[in-house]
Tab-separated table of C-alpha atoms and ligand atoms in Angstrom:
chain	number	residue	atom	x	y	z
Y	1	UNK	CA	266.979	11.466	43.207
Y	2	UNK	CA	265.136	10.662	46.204
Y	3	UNK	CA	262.612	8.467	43.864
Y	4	UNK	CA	261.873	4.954	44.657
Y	5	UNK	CA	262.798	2.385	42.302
Y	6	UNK	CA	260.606	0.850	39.802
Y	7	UNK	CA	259.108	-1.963	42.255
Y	8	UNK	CA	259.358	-5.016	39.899
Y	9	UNK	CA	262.636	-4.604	38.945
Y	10	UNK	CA	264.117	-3.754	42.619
Y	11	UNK	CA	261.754	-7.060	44.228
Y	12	UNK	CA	264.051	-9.002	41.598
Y	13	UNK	CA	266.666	-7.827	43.336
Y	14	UNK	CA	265.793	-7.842	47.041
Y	15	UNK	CA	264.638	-11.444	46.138
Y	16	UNK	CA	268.309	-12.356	45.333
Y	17	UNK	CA	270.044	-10.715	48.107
Y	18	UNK	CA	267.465	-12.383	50.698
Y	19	UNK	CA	268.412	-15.791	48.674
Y	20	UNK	CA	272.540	-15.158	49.131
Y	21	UNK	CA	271.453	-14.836	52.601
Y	22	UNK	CA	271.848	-18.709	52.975
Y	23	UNK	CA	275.889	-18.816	51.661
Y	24	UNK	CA	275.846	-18.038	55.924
Y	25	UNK	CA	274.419	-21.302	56.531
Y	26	UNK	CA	276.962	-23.706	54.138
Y	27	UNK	CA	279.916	-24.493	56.337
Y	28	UNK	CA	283.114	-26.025	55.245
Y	29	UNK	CA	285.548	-28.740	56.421
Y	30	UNK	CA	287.467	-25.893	57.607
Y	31	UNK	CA	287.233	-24.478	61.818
Y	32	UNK	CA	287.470	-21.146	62.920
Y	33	UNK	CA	291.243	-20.147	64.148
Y	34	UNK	CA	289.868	-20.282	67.464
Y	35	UNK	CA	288.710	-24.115	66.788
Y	36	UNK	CA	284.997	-23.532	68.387
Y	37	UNK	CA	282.894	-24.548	64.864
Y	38	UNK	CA	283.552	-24.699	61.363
Y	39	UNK	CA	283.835	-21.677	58.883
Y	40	UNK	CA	280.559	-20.990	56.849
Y	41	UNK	CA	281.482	-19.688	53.043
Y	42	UNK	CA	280.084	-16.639	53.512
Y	43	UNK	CA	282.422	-15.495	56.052
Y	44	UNK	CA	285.229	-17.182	54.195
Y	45	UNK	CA	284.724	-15.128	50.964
Y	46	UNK	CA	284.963	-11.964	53.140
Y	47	UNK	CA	288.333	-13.299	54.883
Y	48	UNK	CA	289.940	-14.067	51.521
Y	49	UNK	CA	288.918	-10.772	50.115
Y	50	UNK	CA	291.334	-9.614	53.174
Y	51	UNK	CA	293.695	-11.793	52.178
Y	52	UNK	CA	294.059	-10.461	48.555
Y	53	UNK	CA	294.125	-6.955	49.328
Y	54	UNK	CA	296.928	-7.643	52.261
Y	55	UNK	CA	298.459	-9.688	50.094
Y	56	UNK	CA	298.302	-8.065	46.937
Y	57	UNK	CA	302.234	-7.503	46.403
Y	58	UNK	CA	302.153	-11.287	46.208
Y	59	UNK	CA	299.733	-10.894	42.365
Y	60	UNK	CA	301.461	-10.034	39.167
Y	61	UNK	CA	301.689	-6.834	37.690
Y	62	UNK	CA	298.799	-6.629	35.765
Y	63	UNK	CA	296.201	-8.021	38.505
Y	64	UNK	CA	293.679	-5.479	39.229
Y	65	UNK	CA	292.839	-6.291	43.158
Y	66	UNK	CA	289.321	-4.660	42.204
Y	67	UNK	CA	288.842	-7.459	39.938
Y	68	UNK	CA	289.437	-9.987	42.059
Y	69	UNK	CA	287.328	-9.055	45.696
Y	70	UNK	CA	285.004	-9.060	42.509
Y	71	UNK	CA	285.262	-12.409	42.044
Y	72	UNK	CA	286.188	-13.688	45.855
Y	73	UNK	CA	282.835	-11.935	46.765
Y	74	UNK	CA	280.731	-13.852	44.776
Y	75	UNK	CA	282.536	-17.242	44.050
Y	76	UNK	CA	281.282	-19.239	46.490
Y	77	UNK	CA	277.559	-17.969	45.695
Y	78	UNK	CA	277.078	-21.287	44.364
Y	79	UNK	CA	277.472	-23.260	47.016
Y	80	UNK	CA	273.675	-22.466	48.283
Y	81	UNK	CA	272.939	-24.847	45.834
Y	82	UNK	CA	275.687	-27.185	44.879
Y	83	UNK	CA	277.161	-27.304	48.990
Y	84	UNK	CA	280.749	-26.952	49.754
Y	85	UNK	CA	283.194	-29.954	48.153
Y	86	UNK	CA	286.018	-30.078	50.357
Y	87	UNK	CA	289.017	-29.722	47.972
Y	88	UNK	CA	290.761	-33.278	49.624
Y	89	UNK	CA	287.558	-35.366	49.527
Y	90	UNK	CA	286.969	-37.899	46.946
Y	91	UNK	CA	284.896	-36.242	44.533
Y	92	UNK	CA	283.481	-36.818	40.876
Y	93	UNK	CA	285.104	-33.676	39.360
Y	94	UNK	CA	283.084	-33.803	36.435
Y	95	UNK	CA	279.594	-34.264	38.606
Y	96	UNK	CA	280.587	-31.398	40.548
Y	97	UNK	CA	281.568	-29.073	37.159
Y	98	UNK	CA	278.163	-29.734	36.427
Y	99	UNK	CA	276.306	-29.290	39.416
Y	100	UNK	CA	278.438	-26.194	40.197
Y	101	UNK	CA	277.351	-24.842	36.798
Y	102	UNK	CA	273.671	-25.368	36.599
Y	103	UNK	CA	273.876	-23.534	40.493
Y	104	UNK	CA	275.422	-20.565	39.023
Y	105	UNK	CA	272.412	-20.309	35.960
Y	106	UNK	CA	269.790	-20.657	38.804
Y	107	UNK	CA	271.023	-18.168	41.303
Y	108	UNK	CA	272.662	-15.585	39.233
Y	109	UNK	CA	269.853	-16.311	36.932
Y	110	UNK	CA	267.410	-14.705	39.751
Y	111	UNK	CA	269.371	-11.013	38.351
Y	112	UNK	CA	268.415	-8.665	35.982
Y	113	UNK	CA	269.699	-9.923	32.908
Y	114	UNK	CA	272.355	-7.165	32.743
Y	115	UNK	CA	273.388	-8.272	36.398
Y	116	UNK	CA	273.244	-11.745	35.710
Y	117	UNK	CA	275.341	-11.761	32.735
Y	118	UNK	CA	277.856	-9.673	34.941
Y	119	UNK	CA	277.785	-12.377	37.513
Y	120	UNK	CA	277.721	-14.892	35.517
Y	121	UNK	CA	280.875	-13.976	33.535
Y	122	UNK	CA	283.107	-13.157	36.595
Y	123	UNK	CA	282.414	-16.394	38.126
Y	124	UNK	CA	283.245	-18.719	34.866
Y	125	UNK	CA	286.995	-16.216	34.527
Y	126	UNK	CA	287.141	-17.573	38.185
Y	127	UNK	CA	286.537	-21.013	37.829
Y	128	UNK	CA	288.581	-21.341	34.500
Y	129	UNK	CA	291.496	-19.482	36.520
Y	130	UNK	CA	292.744	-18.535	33.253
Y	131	UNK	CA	293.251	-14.955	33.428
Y	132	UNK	CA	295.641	-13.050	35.349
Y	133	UNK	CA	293.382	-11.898	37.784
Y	134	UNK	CA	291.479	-15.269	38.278
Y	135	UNK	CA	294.798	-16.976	39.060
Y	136	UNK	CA	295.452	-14.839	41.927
Y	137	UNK	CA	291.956	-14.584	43.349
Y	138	UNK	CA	292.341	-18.826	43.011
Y	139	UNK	CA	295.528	-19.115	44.458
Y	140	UNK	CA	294.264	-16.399	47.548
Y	141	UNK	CA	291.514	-18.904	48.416
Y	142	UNK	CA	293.446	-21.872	48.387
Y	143	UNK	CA	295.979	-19.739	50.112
Y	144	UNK	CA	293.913	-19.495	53.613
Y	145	UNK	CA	292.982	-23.342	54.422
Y	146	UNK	CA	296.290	-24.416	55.137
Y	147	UNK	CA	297.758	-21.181	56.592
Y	148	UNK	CA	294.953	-21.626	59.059
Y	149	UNK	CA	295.909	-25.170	59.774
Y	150	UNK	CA	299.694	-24.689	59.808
Y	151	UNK	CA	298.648	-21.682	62.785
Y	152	UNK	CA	296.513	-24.716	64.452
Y	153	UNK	CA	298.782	-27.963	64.670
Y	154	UNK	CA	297.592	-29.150	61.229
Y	155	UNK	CA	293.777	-28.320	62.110
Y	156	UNK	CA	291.968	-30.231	59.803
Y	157	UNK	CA	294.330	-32.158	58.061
Y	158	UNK	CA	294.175	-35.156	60.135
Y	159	UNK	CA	290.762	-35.780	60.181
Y	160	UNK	CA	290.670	-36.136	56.534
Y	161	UNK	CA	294.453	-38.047	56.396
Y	162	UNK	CA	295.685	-35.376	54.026
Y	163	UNK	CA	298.932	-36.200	52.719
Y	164	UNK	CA	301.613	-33.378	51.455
Y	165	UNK	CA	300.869	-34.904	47.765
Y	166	UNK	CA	297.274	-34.196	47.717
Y	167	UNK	CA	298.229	-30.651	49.128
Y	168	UNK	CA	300.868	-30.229	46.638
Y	169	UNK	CA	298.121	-31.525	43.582
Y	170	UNK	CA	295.133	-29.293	44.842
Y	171	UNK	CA	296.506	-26.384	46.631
Y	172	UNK	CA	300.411	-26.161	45.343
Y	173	UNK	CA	299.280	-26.393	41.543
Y	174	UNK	CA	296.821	-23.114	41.922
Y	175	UNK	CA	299.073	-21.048	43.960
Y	176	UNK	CA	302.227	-21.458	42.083
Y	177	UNK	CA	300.319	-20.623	39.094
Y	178	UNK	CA	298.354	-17.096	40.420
Y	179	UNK	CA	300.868	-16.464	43.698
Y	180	UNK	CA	304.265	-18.270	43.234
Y	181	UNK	CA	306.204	-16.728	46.294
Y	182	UNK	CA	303.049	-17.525	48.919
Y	183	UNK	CA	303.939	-21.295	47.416
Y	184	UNK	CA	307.623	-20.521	48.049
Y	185	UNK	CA	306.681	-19.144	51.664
Y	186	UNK	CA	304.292	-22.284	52.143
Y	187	UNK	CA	306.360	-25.084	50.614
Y	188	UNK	CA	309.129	-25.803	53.449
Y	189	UNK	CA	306.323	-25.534	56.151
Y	190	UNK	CA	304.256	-27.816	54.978
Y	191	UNK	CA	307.344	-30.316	54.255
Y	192	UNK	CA	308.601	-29.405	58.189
Y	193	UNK	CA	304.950	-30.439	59.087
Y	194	UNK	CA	304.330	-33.184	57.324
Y	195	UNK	CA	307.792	-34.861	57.748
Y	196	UNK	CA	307.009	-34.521	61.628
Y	197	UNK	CA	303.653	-36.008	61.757
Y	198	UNK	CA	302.903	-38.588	58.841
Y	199	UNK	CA	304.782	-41.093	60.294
Y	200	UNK	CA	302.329	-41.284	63.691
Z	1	UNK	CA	308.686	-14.076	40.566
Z	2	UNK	CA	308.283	-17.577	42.747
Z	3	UNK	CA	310.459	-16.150	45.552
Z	4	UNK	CA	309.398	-16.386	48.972
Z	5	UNK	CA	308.256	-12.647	50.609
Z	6	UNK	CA	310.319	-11.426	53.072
Z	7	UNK	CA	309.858	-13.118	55.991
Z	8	UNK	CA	309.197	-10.137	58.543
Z	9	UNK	CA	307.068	-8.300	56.781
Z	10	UNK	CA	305.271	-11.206	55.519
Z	11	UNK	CA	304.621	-12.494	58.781
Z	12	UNK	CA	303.572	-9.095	59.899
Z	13	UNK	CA	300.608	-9.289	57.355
Z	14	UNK	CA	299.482	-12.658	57.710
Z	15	UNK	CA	299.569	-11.391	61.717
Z	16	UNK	CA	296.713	-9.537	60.639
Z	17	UNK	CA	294.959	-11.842	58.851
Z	18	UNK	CA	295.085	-14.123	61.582
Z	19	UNK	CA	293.820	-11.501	63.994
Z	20	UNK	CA	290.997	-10.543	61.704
Z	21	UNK	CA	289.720	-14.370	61.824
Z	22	UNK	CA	288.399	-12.719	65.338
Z	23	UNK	CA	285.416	-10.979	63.507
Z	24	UNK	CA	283.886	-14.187	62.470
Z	25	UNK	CA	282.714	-14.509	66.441
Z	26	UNK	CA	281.004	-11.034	66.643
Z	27	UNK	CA	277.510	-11.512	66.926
Z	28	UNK	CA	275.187	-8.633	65.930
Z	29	UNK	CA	271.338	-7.899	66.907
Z	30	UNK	CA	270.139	-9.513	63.638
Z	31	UNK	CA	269.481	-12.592	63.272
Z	32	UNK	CA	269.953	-14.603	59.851
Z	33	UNK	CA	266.648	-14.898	57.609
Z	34	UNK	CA	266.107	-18.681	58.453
Z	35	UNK	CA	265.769	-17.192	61.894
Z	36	UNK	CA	268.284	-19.895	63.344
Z	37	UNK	CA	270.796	-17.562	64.514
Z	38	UNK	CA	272.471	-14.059	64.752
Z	39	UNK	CA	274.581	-12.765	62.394
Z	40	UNK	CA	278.379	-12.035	62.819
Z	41	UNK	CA	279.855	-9.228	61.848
Z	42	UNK	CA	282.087	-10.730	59.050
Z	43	UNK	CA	279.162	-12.472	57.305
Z	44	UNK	CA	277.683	-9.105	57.733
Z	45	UNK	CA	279.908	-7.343	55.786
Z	46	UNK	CA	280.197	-10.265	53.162
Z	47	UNK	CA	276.670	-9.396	52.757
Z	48	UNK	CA	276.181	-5.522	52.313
Z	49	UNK	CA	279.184	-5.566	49.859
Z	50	UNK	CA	276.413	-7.909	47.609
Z	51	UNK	CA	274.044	-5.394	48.488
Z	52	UNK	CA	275.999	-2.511	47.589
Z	53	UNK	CA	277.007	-3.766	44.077
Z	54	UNK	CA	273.503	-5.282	43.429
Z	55	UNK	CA	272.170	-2.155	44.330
Z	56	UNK	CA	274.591	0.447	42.568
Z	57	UNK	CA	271.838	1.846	40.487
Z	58	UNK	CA	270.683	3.528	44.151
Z	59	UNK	CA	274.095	5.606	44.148
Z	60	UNK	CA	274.691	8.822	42.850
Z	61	UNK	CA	276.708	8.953	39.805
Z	62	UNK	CA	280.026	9.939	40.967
Z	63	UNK	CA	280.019	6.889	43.101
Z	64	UNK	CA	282.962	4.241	42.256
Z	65	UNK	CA	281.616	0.977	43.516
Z	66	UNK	CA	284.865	-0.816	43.832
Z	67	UNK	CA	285.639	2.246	46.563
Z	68	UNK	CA	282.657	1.126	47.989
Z	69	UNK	CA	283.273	-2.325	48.231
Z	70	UNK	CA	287.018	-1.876	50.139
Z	71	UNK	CA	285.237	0.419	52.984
Z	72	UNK	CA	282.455	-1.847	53.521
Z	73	UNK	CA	285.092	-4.940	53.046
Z	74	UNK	CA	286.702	-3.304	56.558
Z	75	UNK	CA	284.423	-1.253	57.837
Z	76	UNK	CA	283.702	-3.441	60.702
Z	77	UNK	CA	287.085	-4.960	61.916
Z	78	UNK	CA	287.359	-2.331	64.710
Z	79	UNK	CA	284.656	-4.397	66.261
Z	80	UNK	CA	287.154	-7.031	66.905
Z	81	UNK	CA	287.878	-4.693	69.727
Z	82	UNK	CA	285.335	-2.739	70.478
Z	83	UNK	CA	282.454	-5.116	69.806
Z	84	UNK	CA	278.810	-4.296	67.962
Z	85	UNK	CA	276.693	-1.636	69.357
Z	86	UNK	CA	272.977	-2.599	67.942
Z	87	UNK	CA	272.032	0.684	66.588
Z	88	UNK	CA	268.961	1.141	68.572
Z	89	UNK	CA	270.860	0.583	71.513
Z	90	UNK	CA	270.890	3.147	74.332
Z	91	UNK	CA	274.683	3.555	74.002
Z	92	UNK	CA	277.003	6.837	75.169
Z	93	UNK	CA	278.344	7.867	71.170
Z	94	UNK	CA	281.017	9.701	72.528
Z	95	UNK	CA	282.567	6.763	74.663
Z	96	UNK	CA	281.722	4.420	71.609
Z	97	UNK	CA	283.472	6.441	69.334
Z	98	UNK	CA	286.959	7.026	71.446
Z	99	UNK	CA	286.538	2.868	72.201
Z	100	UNK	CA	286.420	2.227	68.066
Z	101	UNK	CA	288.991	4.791	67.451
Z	102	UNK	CA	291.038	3.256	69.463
Z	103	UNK	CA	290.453	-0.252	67.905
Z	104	UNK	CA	291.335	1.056	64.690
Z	105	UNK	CA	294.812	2.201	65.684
Z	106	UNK	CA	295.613	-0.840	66.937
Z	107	UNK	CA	294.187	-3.568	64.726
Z	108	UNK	CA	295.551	-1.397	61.244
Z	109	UNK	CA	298.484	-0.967	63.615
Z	110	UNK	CA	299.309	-4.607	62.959
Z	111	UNK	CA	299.811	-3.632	59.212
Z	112	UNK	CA	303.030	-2.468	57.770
Z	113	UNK	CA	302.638	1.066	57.340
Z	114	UNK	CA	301.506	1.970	54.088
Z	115	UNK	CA	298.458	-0.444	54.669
Z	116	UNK	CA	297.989	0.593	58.445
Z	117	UNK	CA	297.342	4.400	56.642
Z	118	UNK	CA	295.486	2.823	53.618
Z	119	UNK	CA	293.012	1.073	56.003
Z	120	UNK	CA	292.617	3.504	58.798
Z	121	UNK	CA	292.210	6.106	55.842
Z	122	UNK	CA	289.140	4.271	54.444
Z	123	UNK	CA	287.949	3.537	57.727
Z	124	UNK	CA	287.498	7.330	59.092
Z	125	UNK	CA	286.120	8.288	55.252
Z	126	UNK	CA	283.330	5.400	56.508
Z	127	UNK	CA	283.194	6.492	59.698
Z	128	UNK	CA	282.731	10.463	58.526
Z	129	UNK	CA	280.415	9.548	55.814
Z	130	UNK	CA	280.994	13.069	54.226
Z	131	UNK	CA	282.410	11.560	50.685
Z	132	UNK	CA	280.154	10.551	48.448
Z	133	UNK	CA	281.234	7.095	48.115
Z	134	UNK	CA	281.003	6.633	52.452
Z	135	UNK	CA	277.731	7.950	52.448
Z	136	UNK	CA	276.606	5.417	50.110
Z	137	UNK	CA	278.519	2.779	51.683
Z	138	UNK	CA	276.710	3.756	54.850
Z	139	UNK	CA	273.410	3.933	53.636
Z	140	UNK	CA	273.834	0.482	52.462
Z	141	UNK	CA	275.144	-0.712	55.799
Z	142	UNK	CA	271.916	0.952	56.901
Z	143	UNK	CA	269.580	-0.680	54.784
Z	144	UNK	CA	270.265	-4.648	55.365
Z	145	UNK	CA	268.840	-5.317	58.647
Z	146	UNK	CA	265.105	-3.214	58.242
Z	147	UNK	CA	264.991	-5.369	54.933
Z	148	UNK	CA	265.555	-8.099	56.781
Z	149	UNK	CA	263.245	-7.531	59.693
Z	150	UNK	CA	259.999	-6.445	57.079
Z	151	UNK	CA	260.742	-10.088	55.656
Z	152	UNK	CA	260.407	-11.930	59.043
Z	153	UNK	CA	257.483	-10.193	60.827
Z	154	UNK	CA	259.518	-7.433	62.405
Z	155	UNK	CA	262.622	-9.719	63.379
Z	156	UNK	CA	264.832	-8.211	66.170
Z	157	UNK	CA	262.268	-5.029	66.477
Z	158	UNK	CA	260.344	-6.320	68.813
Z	159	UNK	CA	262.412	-7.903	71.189
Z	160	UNK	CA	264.393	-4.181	71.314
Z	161	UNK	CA	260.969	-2.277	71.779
Z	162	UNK	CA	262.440	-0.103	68.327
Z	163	UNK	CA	260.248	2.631	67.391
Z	164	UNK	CA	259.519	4.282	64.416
Z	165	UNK	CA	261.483	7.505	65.333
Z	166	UNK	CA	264.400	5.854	66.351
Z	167	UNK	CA	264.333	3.881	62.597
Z	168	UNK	CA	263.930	7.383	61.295
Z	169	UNK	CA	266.897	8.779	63.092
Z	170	UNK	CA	269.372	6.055	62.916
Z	171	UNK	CA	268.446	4.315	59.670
Z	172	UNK	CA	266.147	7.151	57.887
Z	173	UNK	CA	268.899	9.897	57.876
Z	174	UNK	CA	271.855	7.793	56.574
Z	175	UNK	CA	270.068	6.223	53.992
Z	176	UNK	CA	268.628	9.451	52.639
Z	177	UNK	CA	272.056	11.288	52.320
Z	178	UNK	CA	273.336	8.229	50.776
Z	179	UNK	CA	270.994	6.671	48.589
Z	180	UNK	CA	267.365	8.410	48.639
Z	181	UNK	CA	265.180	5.833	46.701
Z	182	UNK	CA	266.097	2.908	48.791
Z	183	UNK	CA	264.335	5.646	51.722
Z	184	UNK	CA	261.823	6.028	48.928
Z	185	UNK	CA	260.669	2.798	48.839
Z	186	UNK	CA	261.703	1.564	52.455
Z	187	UNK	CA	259.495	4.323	54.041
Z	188	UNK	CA	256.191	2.967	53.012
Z	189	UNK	CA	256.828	-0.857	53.913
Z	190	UNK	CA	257.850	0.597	57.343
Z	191	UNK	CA	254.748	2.856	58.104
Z	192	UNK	CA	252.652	-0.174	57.165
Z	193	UNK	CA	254.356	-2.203	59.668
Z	194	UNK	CA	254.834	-0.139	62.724
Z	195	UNK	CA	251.120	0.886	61.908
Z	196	UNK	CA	249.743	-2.565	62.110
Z	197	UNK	CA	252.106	-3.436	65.118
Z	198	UNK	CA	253.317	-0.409	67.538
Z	199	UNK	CA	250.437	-0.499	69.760
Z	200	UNK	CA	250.048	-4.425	70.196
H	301	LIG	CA1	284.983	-22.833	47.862
């Protein structure tokens, strides 16, 4: 209507959107394809949200893709505050649960209430991964890692002495619940890799 | 159904994917808000798409967000090819559009053809910006970086010499076919500035 927007209200918003600026500066134990520096989350969660929509015949029936670039766009948001946990690293699960949380009310807490509940609400389906939609937007993000480091002579993997079980626990478990055939696609590469190089 | 996809097509799409890691190492004119470094273009677009839902109440009613999300999602993977033109750039628009046609064929050309049409569709709806839903998504694209600059002193103007007129023309008229009160309440801030600053 060519009206600007009531000012409080909209320097609530502008004040989050300059705060999810910084998701650019948390990087992850993850490196670019090309190997020159490690992947920040913010250009992660746009590279998964790729991945789900190209790989969207992979999701069950009733997953609405809409739903979940929903949820891969903003379900890293946390990390601002609570930093990136690699998924192999020996972590207090329950410390992290918490910190993770009390991130979430803070940022998404900086919305409009109606915002903020919206927020709020996609990102606990996605962290519970117990709907249909937040299995498959799960299993998309654990998805990437190792594709990338299959594509890269195991990228990563050795630097943290990764072993096929801790894959299996941390990345198999999600994907064969939200994207069964990417696990069925993944499965004998991983066992090709890892038969080939654990032994050195 | 936990069997593996077919393996041609499958590796067809994840082809892509791997291609579209590329956009992570497109830098842009702006610079993050911490001032440390530029922004890539896949960050970038992480970025609007939290603008344009955040935002939404700036749209026009018959606006479907979720359309808005999947053009700004790819609107800038033709720059794997043909790079980031800042907008204030003296660039030939002709030449600029052949060189990110041209991109666009080939990159969604990776894709197995439904998704190569699917893509390239969105895309040139973007690119037109005669939909209701691309005009927003434009205006949105539009209305990061001048946010961004009023919050660090100018940012990138500066060092490009930008003037008032050009913001007018190449931010001023998107953002007013596409969402009016963000042009509403942009206008003022950048008067102000380029008042205080153009003849320093
Ligand atoms: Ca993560």
């Amino acid at each position: 209507n060519g009206h600007p927007p009531a000012e409080t209200e909209f320097s609530i918003r502008l004040g989050f959107l300059a705060e999810t600026d910084k998701l650019k500066s948390v990087y992850r134990a993850s490196r670019l394809l090309s190997g020159h520096r490690r992947e920040n989350s913010a250009e992660h969660s746009w590279h998964i949200m790729i991945f789900a929509w190209i790989l969207s015949g992979q999701a069950a029936p009733d997953v609405s893709i809409d739903r979940v670039l929903q949820m891969l766009l903003l379900h890293d948001i946390v990390e601002i505050d609570a930093g990136d946990h690699p998924i192999h690293g020996q972590v207090d699960h329950a410390a992290q649960e918490a910190e993770e949380q009390a991130a979430a009310e803070r940022l998404f807490g900086l919305l409009p209430s109606e915002q903020k509940a919206e927020f709020l609400s996609l990102w606990q389906e996605f962290e519970a991964a117990d709907s249909p939609d937040a299995r498959f937007a799960k299993a998309v993000d654990r998805f990437q890692a190792p594709v990338g480091n299959l594509a890269t002579d195991g990228g990563t993997w050795a630097d943290y002495n990764v072993t096929l079980a801790q894959i299996d626990q941390r990345v198999g478990v999600p994907i064969r619940r939200g994207a069964p055939g990417l696990w069925a696609w993944l499965k004998p590469q991983l066992d090709t890799y890892f038969a080939t190089t654990v032994s050195t």
